mmCIF file of C-alpha atoms in Angstrom:
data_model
loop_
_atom_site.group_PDB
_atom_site.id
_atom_site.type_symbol
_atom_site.label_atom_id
_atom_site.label_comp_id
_atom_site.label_asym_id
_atom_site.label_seq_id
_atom_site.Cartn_x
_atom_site.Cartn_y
_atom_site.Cartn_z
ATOM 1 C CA UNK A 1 20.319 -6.399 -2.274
ATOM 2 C CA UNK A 2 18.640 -8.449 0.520
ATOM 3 C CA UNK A 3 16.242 -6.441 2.623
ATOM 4 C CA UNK A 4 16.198 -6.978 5.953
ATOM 5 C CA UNK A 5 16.014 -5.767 9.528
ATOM 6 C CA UNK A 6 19.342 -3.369 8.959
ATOM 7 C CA UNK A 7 17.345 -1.163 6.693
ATOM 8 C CA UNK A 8 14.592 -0.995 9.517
ATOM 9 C CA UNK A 9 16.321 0.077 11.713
ATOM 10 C CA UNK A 10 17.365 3.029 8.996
ATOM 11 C CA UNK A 11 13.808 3.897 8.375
ATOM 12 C CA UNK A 12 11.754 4.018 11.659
ATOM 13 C CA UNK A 13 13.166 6.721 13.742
ATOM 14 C CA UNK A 14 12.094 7.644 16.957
ATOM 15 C CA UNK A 15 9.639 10.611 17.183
ATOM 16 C CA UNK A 16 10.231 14.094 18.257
ATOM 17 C CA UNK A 17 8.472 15.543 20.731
ATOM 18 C CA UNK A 18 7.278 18.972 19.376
ATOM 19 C CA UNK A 19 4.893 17.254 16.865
ATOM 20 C CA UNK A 20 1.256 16.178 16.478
ATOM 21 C CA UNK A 21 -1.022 14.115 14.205
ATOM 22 C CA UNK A 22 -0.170 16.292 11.200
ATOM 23 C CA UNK A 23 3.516 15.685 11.434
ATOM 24 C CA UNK A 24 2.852 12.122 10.447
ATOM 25 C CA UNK A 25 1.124 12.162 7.144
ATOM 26 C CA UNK A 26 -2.514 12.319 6.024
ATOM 27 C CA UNK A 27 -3.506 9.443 4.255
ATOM 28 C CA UNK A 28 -6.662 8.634 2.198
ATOM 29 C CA UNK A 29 -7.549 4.888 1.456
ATOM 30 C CA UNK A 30 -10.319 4.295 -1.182
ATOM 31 C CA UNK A 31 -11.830 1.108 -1.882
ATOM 32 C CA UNK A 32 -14.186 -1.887 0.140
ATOM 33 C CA UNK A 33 -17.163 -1.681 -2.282
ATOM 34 C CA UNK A 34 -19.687 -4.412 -1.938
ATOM 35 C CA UNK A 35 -19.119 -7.246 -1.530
ATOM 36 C CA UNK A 36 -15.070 -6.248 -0.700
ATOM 37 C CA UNK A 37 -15.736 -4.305 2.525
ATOM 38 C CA UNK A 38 -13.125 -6.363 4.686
ATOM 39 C CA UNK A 39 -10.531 -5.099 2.533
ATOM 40 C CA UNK A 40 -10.192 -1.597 2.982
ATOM 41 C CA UNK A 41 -11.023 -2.295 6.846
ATOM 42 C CA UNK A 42 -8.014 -4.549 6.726
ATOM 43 C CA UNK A 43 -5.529 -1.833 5.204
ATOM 44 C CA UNK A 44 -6.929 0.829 7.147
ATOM 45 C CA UNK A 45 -5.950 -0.830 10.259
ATOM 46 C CA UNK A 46 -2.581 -1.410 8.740
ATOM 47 C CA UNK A 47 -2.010 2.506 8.549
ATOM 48 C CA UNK A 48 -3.107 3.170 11.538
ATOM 49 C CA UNK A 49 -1.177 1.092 13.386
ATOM 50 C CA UNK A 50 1.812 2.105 11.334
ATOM 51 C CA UNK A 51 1.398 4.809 12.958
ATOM 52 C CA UNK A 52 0.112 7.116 10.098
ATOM 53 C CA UNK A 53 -1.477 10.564 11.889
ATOM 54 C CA UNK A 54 -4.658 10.831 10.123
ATOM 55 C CA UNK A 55 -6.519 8.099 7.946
ATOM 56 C CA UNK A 56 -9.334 8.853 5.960
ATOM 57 C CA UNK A 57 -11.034 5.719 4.086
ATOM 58 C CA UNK A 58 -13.996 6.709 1.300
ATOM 59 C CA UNK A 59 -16.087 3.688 0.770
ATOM 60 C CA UNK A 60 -19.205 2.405 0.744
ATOM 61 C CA UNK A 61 -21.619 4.190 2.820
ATOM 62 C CA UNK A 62 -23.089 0.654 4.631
ATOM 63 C CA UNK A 63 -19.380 -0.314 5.381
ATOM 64 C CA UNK A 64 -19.009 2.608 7.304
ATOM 65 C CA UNK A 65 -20.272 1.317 10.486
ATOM 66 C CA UNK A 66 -18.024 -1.909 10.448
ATOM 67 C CA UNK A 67 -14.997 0.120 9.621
ATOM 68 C CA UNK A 68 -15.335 2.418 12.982
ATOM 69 C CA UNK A 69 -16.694 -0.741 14.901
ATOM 70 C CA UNK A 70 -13.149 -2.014 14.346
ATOM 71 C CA UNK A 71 -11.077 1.208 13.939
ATOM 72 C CA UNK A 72 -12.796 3.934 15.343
ATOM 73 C CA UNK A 73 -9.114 5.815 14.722
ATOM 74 C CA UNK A 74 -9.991 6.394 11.047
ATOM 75 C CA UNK A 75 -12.192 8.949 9.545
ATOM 76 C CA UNK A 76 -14.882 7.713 6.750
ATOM 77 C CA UNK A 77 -17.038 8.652 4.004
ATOM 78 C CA UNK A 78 -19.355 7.414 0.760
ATOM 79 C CA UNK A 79 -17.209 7.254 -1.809
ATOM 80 C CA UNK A 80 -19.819 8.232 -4.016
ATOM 81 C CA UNK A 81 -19.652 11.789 -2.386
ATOM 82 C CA UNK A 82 -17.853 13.569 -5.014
ATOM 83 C CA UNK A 83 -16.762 16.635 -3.568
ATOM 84 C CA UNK A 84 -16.098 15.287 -0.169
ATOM 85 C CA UNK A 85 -13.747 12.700 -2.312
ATOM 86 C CA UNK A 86 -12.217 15.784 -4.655
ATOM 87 C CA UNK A 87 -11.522 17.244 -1.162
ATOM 88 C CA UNK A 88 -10.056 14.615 0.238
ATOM 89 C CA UNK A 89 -7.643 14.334 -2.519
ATOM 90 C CA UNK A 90 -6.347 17.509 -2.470
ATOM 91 C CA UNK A 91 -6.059 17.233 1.233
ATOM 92 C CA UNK A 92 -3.702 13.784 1.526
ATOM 93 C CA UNK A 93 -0.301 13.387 1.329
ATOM 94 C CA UNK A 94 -0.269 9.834 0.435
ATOM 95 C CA UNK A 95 -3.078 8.040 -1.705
ATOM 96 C CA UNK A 96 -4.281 4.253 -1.644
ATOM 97 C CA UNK A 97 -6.721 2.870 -4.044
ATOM 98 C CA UNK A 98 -7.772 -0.139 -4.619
ATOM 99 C CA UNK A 99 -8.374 -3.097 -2.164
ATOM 100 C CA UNK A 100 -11.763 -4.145 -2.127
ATOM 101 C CA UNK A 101 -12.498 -1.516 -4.894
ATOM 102 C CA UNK A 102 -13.790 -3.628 -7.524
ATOM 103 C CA UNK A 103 -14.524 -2.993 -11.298
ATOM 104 C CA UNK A 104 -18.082 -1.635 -11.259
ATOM 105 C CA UNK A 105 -18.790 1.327 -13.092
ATOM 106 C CA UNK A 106 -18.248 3.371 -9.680
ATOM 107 C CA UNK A 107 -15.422 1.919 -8.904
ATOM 108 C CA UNK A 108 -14.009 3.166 -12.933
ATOM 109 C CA UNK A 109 -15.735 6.497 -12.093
ATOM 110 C CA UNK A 110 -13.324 7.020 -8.760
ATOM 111 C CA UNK A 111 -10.305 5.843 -9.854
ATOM 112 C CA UNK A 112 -10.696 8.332 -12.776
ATOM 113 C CA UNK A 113 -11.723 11.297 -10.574
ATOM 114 C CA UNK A 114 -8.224 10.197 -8.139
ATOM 115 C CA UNK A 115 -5.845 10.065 -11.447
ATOM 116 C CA UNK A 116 -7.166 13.082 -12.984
ATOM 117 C CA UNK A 117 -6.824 15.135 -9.133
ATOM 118 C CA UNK A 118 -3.495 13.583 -7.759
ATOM 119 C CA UNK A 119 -0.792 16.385 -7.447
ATOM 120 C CA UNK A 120 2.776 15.736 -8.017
ATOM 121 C CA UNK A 121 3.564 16.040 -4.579
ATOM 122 C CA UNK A 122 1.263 13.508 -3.577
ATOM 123 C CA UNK A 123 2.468 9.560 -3.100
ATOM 124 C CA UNK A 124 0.147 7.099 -4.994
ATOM 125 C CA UNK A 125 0.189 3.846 -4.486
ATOM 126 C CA UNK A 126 -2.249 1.237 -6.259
ATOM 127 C CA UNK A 127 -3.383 -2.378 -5.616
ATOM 128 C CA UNK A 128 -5.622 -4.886 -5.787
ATOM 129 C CA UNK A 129 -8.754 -3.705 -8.303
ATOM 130 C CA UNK A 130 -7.489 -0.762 -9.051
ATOM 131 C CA UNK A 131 -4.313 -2.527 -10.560
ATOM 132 C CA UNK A 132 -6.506 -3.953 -12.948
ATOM 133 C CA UNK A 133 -8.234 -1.082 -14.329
ATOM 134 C CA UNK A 134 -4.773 0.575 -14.660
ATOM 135 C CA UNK A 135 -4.341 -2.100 -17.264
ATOM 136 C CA UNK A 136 -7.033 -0.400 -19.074
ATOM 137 C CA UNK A 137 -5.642 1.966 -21.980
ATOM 138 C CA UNK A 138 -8.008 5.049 -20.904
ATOM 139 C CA UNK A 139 -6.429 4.808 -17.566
ATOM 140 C CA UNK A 140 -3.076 4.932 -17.970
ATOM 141 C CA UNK A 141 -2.035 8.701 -17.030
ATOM 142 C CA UNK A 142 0.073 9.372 -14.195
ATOM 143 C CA UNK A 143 0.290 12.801 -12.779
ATOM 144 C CA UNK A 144 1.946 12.113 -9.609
ATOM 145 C CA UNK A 145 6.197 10.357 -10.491
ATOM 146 C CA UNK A 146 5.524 9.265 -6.534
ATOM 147 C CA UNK A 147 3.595 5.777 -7.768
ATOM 148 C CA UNK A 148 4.379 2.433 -5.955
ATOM 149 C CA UNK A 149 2.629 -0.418 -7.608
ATOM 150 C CA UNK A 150 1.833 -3.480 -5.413
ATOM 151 C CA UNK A 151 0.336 -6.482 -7.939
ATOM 152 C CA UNK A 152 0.750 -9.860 -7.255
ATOM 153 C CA UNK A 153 1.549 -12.081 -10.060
ATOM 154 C CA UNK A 154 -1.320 -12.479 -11.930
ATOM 155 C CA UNK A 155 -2.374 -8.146 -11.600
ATOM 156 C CA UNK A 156 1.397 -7.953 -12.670
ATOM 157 C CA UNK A 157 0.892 -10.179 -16.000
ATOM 158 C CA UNK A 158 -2.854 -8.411 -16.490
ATOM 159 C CA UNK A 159 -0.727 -4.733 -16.026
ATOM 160 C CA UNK A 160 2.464 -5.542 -18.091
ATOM 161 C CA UNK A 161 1.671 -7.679 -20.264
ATOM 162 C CA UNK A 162 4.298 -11.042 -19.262
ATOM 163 C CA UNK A 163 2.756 -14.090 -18.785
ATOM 164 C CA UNK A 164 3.751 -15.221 -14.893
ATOM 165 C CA UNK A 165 6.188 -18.131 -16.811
ATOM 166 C CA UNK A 166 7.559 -15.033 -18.118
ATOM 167 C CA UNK A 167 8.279 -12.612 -15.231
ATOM 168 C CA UNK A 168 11.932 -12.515 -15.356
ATOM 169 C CA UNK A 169 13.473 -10.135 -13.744
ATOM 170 C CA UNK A 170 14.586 -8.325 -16.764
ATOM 171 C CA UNK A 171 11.199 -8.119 -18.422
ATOM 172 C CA UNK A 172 9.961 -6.775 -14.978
ATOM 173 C CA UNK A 173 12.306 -4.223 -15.743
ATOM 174 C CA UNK A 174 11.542 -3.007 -19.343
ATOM 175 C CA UNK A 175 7.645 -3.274 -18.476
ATOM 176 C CA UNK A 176 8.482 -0.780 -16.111
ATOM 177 C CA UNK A 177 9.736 1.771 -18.378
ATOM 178 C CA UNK A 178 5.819 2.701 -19.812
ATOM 179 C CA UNK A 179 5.521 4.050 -16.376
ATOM 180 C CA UNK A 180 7.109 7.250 -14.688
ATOM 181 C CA UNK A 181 10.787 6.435 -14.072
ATOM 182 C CA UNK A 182 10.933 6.734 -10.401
ATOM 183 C CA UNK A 183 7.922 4.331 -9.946
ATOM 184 C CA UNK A 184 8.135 1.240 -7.457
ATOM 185 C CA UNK A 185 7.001 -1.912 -7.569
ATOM 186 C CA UNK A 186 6.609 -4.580 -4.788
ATOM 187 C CA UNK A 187 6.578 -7.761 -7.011
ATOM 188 C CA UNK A 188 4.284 -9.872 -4.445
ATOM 189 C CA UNK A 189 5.146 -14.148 -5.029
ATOM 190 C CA UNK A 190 6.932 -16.348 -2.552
ATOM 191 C CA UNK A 191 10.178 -14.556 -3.238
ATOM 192 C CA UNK A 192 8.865 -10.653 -2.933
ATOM 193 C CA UNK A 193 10.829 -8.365 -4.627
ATOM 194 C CA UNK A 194 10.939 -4.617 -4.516
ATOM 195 C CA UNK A 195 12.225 -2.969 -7.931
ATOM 196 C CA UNK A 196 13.124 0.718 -8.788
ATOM 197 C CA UNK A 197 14.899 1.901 -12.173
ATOM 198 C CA UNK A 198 18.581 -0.147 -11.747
ATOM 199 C CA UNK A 199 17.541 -0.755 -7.612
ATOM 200 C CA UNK A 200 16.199 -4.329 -6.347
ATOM 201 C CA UNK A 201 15.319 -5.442 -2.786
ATOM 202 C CA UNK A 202 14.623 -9.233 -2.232
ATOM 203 C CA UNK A 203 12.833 -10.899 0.728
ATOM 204 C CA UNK A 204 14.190 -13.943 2.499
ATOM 205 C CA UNK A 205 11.634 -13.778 5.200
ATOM 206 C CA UNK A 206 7.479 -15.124 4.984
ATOM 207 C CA UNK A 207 6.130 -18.449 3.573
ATOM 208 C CA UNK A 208 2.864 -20.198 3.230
ATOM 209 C CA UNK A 209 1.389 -18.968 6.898
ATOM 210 C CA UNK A 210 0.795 -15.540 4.721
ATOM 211 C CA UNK A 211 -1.478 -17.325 2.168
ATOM 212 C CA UNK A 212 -4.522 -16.038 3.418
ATOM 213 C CA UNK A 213 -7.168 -13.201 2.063
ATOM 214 C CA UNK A 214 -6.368 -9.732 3.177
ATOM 215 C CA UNK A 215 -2.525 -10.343 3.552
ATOM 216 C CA UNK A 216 -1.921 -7.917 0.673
ATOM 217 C CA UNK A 217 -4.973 -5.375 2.036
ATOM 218 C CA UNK A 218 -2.783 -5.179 5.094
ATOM 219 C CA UNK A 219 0.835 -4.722 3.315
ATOM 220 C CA UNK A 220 -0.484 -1.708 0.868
ATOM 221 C CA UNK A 221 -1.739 -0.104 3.933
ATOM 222 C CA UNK A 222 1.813 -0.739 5.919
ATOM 223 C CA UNK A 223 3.426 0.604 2.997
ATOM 224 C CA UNK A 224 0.735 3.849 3.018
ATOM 225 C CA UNK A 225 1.313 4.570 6.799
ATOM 226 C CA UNK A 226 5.142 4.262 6.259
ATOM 227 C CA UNK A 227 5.584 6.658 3.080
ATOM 228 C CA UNK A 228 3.388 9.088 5.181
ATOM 229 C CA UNK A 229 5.824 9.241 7.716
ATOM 230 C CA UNK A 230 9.344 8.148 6.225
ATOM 231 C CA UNK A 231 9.339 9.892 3.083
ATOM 232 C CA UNK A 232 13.397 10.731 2.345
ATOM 233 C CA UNK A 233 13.786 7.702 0.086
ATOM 234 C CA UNK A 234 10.674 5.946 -0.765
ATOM 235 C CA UNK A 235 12.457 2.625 -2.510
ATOM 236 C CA UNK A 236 13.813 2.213 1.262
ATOM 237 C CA UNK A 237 10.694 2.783 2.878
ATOM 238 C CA UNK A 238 8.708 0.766 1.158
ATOM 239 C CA UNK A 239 11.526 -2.053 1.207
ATOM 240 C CA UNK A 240 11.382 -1.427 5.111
ATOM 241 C CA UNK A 241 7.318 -1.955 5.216
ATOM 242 C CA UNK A 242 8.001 -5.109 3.024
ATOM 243 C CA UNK A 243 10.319 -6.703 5.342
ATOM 244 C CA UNK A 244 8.554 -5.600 8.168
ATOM 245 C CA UNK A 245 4.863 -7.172 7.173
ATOM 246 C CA UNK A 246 7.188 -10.780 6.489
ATOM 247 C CA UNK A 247 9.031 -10.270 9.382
ATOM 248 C CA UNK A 248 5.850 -10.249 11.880
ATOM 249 C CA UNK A 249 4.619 -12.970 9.824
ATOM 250 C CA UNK A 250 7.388 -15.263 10.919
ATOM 251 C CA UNK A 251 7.582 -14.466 14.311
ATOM 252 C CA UNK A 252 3.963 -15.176 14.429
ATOM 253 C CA UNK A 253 4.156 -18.141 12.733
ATOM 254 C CA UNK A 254 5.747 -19.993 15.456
ATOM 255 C CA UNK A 255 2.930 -20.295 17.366
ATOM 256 C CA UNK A 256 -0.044 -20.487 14.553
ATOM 257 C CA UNK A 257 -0.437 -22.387 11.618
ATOM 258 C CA UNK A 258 -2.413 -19.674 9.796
ATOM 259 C CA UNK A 259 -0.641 -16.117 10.427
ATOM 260 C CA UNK A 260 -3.765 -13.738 10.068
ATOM 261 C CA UNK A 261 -3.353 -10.139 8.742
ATOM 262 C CA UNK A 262 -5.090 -8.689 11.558
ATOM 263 C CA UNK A 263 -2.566 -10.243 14.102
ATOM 264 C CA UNK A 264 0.070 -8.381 11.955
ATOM 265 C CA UNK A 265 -1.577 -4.851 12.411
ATOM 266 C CA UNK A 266 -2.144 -5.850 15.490
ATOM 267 C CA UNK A 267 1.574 -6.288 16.346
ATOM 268 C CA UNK A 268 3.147 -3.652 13.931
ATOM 269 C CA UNK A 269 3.271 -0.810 16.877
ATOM 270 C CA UNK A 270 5.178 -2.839 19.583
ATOM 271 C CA UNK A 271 7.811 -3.897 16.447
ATOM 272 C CA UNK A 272 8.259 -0.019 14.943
ATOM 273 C CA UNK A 273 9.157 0.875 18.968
ATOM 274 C CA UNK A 274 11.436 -2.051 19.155
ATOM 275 C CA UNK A 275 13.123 -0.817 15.746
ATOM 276 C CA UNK A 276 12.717 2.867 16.836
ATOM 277 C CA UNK A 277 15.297 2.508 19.759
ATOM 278 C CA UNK A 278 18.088 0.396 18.153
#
């Protein structure tokens, strides 16, 4: 299947008008330790603009202040707070860990405390750092069968196993299996590809503007500020976020030689409304 605008225009529905903030999903974004800060700053404005109805980022405490200086919209916390983060948890509908999270012992000691406190109802989605301590035996438990998975190549070779020569898409496929059976992964290369159990989405939009730091910061936290909201079937939600974050990309392209992931937050809001009223 190709993804593309059609499926947009599926996903993003217009909003009702008896609802509020909590109608739209809480979501809680953990990562942007030292010397990462920019990262969770860059998926956090993602979600908001996604239009996500409460984001919560735990990070470090002296990125704090640059997160609100650019996205005073979000709600923030030290990381290393444990029962504010335990709370927090419990408290989100959708979960993102791992841009700018690093592999520090702190960084280990969070991403343990979220896998051992996500509920099944909750939606889990993991990239960047966090990727590569999944790859890490005494991490591999999975409470929640609501994971996405968003690794580019080499996190995908470090987390399966398949050298990137390797990363057919039928290997893809039986890597998959050691993880719960409705998991999804967004296979990030030059040709993207979305995969669930028997389903697969491919990209025909994006190209080498996007090959820039923080352009997978800002798709996780697309994808987290989508599943918040459109939650009926994930695999087409995320496909729709995929799209989307290319989509932008291109249009922006036309006029810059370097598409930056801020100026794709940055436009997300007008496209959804465009989509919204198809």
């Amino acid at each position: 299947m190709i993804i593309n605008e059609h499926l947009v225009k599926k996903v993003i529905t217009k909003r009702v008008s008896h609802s509020y903030k909590g109608t739209y999903g809480h979501v809680l974004l953990i990562g942007g330790f030292y010397p990462y800060g920019g990262a969770i700053i860059m998926s956090a404005l993602a979600t908001v603009n996604s239009g996500a109805g409460l984001v919560t980022v735990a990070t470090e405490r002296d990125n704090i202040a640059a997160l609100h200086s650019h996205l005073p919209e979000a709600m923030a916390f030290d990381a290393v707070d444990t029962e504010l983060l335990q709370t927090s948890i419990e408290q989100a509908d959708v979960i993102l860990i791992g841009p700018g999270l690093g592999k520090s012992f702190k960084a280990q000691k969070v991403f343990k405390t979220v896998l051992d406190k996500v509920a099944k109802r909750q939606i889990l989605i993991v990239d960047g750092s966090a990727l590569n301590l999944l790859a890490l035996p005494n991490f591999r438990q999975f409470k929640t069968p609501n994971l996405i998975l968003t690794p580019h190549q080499k996190e995908w070779e470090r987390l399966s196993g398949i050298p990137i020569a390797k990363q057919t898409l039928p290997n893809t496929r039986k890597a998959l299996q050691a993880f719960p059976a409705s998991t999804i992964l967004v296979a990030k290369s030059h040709q993207t590809k979305v995969i669930q159990g028997k389903r697969i989405g491919e990209l025909t939009v994006g190209g080498p503007y996007q090959a820039t730091g923080g352009m997978g910061d800002t798709l996780c936290g697309m994808i987290a500020g989508f599943v918040a909201q459109f939650s009926d079937n994930l695999f087409d939600t995320v496909a729709a976020a995929t799209y989307l974050h290319s989509a932008i990309a291109d249009k922006l392209s036309a006029d810059a030689y370097v598409v930056l992931p801020t100026s794709i937050s940055a436009d997300i809001p007008r496209v959804m409304k465009k989509y919204s009223e198809l």
